[in-house]
Tab-separated table of C-alpha atoms in Angstrom:
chain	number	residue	atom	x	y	z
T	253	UNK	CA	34.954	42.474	-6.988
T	254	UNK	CA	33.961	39.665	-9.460
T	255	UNK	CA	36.570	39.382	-12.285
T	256	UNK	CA	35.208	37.807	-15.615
T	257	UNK	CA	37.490	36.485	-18.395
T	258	UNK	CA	37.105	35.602	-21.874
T	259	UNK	CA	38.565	32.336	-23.103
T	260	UNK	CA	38.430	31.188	-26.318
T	261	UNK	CA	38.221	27.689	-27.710
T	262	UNK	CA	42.360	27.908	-27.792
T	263	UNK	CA	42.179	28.001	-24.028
T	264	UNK	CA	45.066	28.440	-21.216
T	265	UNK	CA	47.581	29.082	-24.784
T	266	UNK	CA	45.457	32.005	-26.325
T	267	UNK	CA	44.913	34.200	-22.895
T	268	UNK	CA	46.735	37.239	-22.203
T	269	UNK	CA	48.928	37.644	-19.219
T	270	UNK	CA	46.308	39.536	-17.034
T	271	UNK	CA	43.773	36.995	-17.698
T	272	UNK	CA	45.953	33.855	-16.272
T	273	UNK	CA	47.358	36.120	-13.433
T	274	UNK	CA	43.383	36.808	-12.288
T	275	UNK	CA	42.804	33.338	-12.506
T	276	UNK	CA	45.966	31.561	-10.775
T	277	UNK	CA	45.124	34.184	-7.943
T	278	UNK	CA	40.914	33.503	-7.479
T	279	UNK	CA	39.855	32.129	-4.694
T	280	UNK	CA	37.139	30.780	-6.511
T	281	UNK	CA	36.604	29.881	-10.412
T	282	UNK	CA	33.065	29.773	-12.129
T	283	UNK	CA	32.021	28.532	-15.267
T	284	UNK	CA	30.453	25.409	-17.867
T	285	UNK	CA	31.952	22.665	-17.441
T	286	UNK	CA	33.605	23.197	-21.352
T	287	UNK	CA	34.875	26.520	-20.105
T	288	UNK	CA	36.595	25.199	-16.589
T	289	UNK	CA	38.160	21.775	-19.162
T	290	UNK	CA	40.391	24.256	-20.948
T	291	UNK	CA	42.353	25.232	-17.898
T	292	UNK	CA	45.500	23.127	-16.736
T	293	UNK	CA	45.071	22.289	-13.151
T	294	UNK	CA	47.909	24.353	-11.724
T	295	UNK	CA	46.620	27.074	-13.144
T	296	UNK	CA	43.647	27.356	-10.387
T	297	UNK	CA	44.767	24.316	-8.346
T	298	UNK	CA	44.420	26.525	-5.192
T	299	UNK	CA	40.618	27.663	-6.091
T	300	UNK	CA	37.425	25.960	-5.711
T	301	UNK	CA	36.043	25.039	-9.000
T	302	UNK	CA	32.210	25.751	-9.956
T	303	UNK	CA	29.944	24.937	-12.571
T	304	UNK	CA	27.460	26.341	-13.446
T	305	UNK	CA	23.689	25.336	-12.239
T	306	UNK	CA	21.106	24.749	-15.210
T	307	UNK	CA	19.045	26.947	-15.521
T	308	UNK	CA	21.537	29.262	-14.800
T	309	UNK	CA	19.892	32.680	-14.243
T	310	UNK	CA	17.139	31.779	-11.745
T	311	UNK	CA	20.426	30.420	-9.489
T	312	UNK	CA	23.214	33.359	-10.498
T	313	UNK	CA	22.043	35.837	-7.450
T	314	UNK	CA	22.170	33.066	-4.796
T	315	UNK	CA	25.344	31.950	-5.676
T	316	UNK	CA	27.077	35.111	-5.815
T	317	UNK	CA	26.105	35.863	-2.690
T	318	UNK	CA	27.433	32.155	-1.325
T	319	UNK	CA	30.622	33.493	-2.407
T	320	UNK	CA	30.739	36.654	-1.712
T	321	UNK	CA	34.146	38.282	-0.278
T	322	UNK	CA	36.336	35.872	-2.061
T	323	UNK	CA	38.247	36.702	-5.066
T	324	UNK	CA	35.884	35.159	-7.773
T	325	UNK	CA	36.770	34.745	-11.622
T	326	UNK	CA	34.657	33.891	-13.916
T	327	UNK	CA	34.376	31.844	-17.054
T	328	UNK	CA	32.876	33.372	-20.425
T	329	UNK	CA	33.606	32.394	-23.883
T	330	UNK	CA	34.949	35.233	-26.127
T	331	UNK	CA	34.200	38.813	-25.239
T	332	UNK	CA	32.109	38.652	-22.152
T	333	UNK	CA	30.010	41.628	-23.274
T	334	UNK	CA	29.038	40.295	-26.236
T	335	UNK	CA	25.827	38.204	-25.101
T	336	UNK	CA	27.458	37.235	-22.751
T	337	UNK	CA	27.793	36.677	-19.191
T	338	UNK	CA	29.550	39.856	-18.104
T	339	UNK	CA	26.627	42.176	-18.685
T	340	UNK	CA	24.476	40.220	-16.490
T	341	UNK	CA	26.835	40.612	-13.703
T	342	UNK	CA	27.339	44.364	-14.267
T	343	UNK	CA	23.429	44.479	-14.381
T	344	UNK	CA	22.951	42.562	-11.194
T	345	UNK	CA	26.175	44.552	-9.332
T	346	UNK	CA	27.165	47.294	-10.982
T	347	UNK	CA	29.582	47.967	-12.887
T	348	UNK	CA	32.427	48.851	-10.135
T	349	UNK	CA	32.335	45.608	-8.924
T	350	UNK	CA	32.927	43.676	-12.054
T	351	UNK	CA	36.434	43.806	-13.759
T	352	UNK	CA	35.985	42.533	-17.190
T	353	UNK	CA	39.171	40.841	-18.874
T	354	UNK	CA	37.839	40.144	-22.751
T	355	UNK	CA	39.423	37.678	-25.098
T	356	UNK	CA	38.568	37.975	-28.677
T	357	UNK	CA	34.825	37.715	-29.769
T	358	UNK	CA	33.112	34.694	-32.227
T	359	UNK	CA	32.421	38.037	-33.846
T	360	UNK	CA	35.584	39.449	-34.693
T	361	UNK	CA	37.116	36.142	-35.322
T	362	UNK	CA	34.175	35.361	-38.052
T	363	UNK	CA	34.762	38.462	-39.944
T	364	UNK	CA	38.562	38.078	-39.527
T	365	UNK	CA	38.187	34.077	-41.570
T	366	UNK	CA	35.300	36.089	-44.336
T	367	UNK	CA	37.471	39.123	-44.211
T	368	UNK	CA	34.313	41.299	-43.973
T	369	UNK	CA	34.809	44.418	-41.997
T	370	UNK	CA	32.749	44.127	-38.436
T	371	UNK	CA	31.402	47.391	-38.777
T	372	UNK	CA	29.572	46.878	-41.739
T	373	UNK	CA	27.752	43.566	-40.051
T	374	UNK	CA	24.144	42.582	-38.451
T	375	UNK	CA	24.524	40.544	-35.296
T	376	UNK	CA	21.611	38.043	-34.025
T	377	UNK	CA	21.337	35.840	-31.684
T	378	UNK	CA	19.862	32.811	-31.458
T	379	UNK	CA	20.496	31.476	-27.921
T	380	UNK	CA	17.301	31.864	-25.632
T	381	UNK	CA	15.192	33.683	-28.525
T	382	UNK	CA	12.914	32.735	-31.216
T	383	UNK	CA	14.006	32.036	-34.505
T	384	UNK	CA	11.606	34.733	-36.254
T	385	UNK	CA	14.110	37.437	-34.626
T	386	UNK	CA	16.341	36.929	-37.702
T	387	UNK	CA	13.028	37.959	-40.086
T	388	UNK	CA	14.274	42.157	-39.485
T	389	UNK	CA	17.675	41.482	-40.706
T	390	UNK	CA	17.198	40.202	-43.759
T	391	UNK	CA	17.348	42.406	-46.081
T	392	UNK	CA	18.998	42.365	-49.608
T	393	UNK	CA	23.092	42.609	-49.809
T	394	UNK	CA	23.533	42.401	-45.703
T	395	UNK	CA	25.963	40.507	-43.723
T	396	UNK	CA	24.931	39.224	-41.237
T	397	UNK	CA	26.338	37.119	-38.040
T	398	UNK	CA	24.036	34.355	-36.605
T	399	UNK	CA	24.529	33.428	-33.430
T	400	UNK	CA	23.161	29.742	-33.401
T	401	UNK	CA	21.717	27.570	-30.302
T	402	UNK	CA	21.653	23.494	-31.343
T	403	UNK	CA	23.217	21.729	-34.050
T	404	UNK	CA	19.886	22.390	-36.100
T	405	UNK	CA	20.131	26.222	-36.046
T	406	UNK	CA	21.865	26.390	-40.061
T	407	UNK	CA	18.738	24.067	-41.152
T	408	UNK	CA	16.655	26.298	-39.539
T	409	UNK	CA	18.306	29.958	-40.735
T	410	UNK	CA	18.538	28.064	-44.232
T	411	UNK	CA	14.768	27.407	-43.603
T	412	UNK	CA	13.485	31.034	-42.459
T	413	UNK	CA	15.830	32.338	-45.168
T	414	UNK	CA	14.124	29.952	-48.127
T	415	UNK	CA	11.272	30.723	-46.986
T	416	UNK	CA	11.452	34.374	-46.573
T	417	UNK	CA	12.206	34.304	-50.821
T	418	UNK	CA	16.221	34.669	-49.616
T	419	UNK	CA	16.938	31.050	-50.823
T	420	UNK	CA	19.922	32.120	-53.146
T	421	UNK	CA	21.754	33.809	-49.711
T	422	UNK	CA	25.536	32.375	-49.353
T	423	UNK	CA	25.591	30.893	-45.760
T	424	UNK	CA	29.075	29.900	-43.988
T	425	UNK	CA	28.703	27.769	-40.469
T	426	UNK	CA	32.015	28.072	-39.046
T	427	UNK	CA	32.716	25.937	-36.112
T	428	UNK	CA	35.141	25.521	-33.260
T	429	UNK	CA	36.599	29.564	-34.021
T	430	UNK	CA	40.172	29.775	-32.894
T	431	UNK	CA	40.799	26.250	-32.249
T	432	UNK	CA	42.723	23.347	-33.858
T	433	UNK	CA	39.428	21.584	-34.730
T	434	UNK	CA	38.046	25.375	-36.594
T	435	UNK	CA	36.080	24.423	-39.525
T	436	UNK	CA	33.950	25.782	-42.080
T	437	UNK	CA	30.923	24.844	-44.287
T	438	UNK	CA	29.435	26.771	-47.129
T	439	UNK	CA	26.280	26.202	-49.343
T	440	UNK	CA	23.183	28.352	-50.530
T	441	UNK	CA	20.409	28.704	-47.835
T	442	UNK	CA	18.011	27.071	-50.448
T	443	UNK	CA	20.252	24.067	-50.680
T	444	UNK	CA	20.781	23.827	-47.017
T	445	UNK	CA	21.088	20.550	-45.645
T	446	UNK	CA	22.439	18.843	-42.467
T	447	UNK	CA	23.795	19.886	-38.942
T	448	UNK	CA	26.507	22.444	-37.982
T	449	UNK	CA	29.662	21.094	-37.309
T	450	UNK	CA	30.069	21.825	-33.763
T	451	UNK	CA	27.972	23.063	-31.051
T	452	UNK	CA	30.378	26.190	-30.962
T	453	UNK	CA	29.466	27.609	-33.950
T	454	UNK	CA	28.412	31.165	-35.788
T	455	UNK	CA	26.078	31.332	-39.353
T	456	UNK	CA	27.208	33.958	-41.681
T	457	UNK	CA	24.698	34.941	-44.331
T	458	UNK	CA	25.191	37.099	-47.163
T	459	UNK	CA	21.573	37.816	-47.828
T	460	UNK	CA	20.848	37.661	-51.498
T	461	UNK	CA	16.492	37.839	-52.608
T	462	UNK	CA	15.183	35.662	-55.416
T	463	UNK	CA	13.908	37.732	-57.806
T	464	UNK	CA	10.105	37.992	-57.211
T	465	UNK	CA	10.900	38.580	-53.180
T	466	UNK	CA	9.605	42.100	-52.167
T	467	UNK	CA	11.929	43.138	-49.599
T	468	UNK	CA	10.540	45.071	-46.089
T	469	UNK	CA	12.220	47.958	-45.640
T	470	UNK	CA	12.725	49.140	-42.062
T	471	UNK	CA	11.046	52.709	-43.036
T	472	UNK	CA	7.994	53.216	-41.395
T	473	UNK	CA	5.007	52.613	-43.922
T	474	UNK	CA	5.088	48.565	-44.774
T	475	UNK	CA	2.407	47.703	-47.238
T	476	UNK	CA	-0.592	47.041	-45.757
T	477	UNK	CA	-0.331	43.441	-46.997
T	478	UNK	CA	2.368	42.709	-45.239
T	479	UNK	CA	0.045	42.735	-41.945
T	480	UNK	CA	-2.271	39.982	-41.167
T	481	UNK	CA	-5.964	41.727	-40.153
T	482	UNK	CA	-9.353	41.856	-40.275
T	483	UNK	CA	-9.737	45.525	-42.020
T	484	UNK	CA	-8.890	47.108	-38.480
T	485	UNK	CA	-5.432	49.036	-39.219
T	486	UNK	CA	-3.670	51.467	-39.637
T	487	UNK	CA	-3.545	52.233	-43.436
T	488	UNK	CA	0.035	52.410	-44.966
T	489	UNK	CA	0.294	56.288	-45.170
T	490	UNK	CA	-1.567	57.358	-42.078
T	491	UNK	CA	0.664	54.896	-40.383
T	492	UNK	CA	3.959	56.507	-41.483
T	493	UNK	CA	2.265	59.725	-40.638
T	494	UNK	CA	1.830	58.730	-36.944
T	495	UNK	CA	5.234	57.186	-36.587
T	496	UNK	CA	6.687	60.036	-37.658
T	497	UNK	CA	4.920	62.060	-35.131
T	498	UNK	CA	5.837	59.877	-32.315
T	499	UNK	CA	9.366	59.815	-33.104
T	500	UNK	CA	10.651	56.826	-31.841
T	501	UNK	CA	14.576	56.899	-30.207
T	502	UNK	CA	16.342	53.862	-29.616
T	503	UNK	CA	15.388	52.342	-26.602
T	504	UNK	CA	12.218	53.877	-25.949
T	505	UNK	CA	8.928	51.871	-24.505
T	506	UNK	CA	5.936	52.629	-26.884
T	507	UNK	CA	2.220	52.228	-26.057
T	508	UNK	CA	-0.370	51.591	-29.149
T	509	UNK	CA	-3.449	51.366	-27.296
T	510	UNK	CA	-6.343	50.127	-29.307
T	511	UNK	CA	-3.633	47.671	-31.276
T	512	UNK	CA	-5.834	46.417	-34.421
T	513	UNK	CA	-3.204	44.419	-36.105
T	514	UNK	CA	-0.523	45.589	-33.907
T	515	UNK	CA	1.072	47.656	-36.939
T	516	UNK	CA	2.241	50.951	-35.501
T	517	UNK	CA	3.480	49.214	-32.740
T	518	UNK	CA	5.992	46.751	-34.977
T	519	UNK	CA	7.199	49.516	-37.272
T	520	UNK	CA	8.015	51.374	-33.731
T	521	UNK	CA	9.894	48.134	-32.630
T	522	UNK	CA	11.420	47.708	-36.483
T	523	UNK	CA	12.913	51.253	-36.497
T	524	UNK	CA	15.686	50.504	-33.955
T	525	UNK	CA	16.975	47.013	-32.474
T	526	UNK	CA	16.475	48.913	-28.905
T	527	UNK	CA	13.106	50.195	-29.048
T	528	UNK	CA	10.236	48.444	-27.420
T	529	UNK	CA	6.458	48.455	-27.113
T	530	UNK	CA	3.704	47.246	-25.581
T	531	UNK	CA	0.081	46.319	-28.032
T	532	UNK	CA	-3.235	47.038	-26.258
T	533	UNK	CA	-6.215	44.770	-27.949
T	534	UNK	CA	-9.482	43.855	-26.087
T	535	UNK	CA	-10.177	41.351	-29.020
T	536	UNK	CA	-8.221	37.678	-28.321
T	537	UNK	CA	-8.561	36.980	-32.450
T	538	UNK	CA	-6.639	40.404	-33.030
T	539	UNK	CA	-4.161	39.744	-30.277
T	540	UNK	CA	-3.160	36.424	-31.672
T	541	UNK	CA	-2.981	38.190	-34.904
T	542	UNK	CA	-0.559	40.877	-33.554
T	543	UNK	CA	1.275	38.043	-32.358
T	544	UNK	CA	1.655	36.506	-35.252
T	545	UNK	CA	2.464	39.606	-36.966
T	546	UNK	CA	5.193	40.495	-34.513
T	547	UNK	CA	6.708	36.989	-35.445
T	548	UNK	CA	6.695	37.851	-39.162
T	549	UNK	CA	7.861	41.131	-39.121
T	550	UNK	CA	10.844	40.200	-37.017
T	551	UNK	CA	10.358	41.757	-33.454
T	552	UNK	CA	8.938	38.693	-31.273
T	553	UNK	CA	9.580	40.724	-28.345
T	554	UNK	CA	6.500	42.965	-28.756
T	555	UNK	CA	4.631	42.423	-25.570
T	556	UNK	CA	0.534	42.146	-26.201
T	557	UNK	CA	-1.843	42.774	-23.541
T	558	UNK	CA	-4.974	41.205	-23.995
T	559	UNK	CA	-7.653	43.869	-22.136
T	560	UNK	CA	-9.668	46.879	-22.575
T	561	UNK	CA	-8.112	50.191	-21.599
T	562	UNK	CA	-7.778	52.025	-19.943
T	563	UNK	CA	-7.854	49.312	-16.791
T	564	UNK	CA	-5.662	46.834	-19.132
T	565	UNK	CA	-3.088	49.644	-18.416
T	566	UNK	CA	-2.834	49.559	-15.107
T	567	UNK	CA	0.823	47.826	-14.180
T	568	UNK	CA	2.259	48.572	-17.500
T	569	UNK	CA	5.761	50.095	-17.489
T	570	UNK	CA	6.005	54.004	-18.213
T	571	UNK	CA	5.897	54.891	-21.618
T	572	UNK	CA	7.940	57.352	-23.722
T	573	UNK	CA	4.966	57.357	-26.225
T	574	UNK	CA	1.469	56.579	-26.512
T	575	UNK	CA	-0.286	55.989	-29.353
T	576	UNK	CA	-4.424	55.912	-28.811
T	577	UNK	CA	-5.379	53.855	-32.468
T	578	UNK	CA	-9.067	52.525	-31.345
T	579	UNK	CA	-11.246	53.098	-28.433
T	580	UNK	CA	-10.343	56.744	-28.012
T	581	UNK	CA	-13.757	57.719	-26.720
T	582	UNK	CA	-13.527	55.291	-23.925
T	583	UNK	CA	-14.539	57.043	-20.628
T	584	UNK	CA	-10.842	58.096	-18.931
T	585	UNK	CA	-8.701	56.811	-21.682
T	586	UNK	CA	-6.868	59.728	-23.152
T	587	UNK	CA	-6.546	61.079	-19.183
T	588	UNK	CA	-4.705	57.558	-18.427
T	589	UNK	CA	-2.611	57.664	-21.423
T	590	UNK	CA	-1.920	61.240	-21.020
T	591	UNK	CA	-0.799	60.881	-16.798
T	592	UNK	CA	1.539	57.809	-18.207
T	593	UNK	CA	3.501	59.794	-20.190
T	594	UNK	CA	7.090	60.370	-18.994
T	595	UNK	CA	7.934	64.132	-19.395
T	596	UNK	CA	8.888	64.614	-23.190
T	597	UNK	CA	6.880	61.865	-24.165
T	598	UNK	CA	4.543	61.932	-27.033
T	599	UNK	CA	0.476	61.534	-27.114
T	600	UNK	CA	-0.527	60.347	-30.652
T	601	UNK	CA	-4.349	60.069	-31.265
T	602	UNK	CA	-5.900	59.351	-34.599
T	603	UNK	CA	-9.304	60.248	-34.658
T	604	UNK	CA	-11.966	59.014	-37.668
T	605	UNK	CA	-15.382	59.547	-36.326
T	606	UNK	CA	-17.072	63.069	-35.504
T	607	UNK	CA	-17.077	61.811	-31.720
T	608	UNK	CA	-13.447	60.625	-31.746
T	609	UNK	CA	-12.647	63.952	-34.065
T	610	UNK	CA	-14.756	65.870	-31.169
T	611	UNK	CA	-12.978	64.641	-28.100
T	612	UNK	CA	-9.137	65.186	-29.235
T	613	UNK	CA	-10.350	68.675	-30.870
T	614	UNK	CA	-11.239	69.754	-27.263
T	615	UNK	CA	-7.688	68.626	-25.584
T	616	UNK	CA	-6.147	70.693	-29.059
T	617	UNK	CA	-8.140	73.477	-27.323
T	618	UNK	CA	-6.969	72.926	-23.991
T	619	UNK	CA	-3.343	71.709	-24.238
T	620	UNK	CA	-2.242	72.882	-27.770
T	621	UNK	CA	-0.628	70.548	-29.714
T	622	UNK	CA	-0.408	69.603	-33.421
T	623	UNK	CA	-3.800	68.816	-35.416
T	624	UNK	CA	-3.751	67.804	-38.682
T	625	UNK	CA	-6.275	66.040	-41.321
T	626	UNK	CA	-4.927	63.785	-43.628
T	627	UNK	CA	-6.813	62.286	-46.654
T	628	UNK	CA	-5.829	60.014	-49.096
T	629	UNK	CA	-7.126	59.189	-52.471
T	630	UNK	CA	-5.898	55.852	-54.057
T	631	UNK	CA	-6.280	55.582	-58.299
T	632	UNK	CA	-8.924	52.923	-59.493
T	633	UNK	CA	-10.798	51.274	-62.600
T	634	UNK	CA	-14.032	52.998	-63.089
T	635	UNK	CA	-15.176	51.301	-66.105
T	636	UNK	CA	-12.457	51.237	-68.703
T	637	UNK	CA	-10.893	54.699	-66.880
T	638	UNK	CA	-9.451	55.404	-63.545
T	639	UNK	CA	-10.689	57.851	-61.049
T	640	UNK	CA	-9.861	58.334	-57.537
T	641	UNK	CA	-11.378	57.146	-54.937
T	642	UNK	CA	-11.200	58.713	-50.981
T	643	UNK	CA	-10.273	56.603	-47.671
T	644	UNK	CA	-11.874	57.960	-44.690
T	645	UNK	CA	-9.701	60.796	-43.728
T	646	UNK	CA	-8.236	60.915	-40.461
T	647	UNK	CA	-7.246	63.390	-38.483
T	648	UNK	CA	-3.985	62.878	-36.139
T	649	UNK	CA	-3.256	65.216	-32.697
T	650	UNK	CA	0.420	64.997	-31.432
T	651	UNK	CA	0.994	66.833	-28.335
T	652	UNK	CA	4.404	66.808	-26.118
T	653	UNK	CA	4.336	66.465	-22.491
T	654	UNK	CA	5.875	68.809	-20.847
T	655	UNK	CA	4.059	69.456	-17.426
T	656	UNK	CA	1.255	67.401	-16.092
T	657	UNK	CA	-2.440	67.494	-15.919
């Protein structure tokens, strides 16, 4: 049994009773080298102190099992299951044999100095991802709690946020939470300038759009504009009919085979923090778009596979929904996609050519399913009137899995 307990920046003073009794009884104490500094001496002078290797996570299973079968403590800062380092342990152990011991998080102490209630706030973080994770969030009138990673990370939130058209947001860096040295700075993200105060630090934005700034809502059907591509994608209203059709639930692994610009794919990722997918594109200039895209759109962690399916398939992990955008008529595709499928997973195929259009009406035939046609017209100058004019229509088959080929 591996206990972990949260410290804060207070130290030996601001832990609870349980907390110092776990730690003046391990055998062995873990930690950075900040954490281990806030302890007196006699409070683990009978344990064997350890800090922690860098990079830490390549080394973590090795040294666990050095020290296996001795009473182990370890160091986090704040609430260990708040990006922290108790749910790695209870991912590499399980659960039973990690006893978690939180102190309060940088979380809860932020809101508590802003008085904004933690419920009603957006968490990111920072540390080990890419900046352009914070592009969802921001959104107009949200709170939002950065976690940072370097002095620089205010300069560059105040950056992404200028950028983004969110210059007038209110940010406050507040540094050192729940110590004698806790400080705070405020200032407009447009106005931004300088370092945070301390390396221990959270950003709290109140987001706030300049005027002209179209916001992105997280509803499936972005403008098309707000995609980088070469023509191939997904139009707006097609795309929210598909997404609606393959449903995504939080935490769910999505397919979009034949990627384009990697749209349905984002909005799937965009609709929930915990979804994920996984963008099929045999074309290297569209996969760096999707890429790109990804990065824009606020969901870095879309994975692209640069291939043509249905071999670039092969070792992907299974999906809870596939969705067949280009290439449908390749030879074995819709049999790969359809075999991948977990059992209540959902087969989306869009179909705009008579061969594409003849292929998923024969599954309809076989397997059932929902078929449907949908056309749009879009208003436009003709001369000094406006008539319509027709996109292609497309026609979209959703079918459930429920039993196997």
């Amino acid at each position: 049994m591996i206990t972990v307990v949260g410290i804060g920046a207070d130290g030996w003073d601001g832990l609870p009773e349980a907390s110092r009794q776990a730690l003046r009884t391990a055998e062995v104490v873990m930690g950075a080298s900040r954490q281990l500094d806030l302890l007196p001496a006699e409070a683990y002078a009978p344990s064997e102190r350890v800090v922690w290797p860098s990079p830490l996570l390549p080394e973590l299973p090795g040294l666990l099992e050095r020290y296996a079968g001795r009473a182990t403590c370890v160091l986090a800062s704040g609430d260990p299951m708040f990006y922290g380092i108790g749910a790695t342990l209870v991912r590499l152990l399980g659960a039973e044999r990690v006893r978690v011991l939180p102190h309060v998080s940088s979380l809860s102490l932020a809101c508590a100095r802003l008085g904004w209630p933690v419920e009603q706030v957006d968490v990111v973080s920072l540390v080990g991802r890419p900046l352009s994770a914070l592009n969802a969030a921001v959104l107009p009138g949200r709170r939002l709690v950065v976690l940072g990673a370097g002095l620089d990370a205010p300069a560059r939130v105040a950056g992404l946020l200028a950028e983004r058209g969110y210059g007038p947001s209110v940010m406050t860096v507040l540094g050192d939470l729940g110590s004698a040295t806790e400080s705070a700075l405020r200032g407009t993200a447009g106005e931004w300038s300088g370092p945070a105060p301390s390396a221990l630090h959270v950003i709290a934005v109140e987001c706030a759009a300049a005027p002209d700034t179209r916001p992105r809502a997280r509803v499936p059907g972005l403008p098309d504009d707000a995609f980088e591509h070469d023509g191939q994608l997904t139009k707006r209203e097609v795309r929210a009919v598909s997404l609606s059709r393959l449903a995504p639930l939080p935490g769910e692994l999505l397919w979009d085979v034949g990627a384009g610009a990697g749209s349905i794919a984002i909005e799937w990722m965009r609709s929930h923090p915990a979804c994920a997918a996984v963008a099929v594109e045999s074309h290297t200039d569209r996969a760096a778009a999707i890429r790109r895209n990804a990065d824009t759109l606020g969901v870095p962690g879309l994975r692209v596979v640069e291939g043509r399916a249905p071999i670039a398939l092969d070792g992907l992990p299974t999906p809870d929904a596939v969705f067949v955008g280009g290439g449908l008529t390749a030879d074995g595709l819709l049999e790969r996609c359809w075999s991948a499928l977990r059992p209540g997973g959902r087969l989306v195929a869009n179909a705009v050519t008579l061969e594409s259009e003849a292929l998923i009406t024969s599954w309809y035939g076989r397997l059932g399913g929902d078929l449907v046609r949908v056309a749009v017209q879009r208003a436009s100058p003709v001369g000094s009137f406006t008539a319509w004019r027709p996109a292609m229509p497309v026609t979209v088959w959703t079918l459930t899995k429920e039993t196997t080929l």
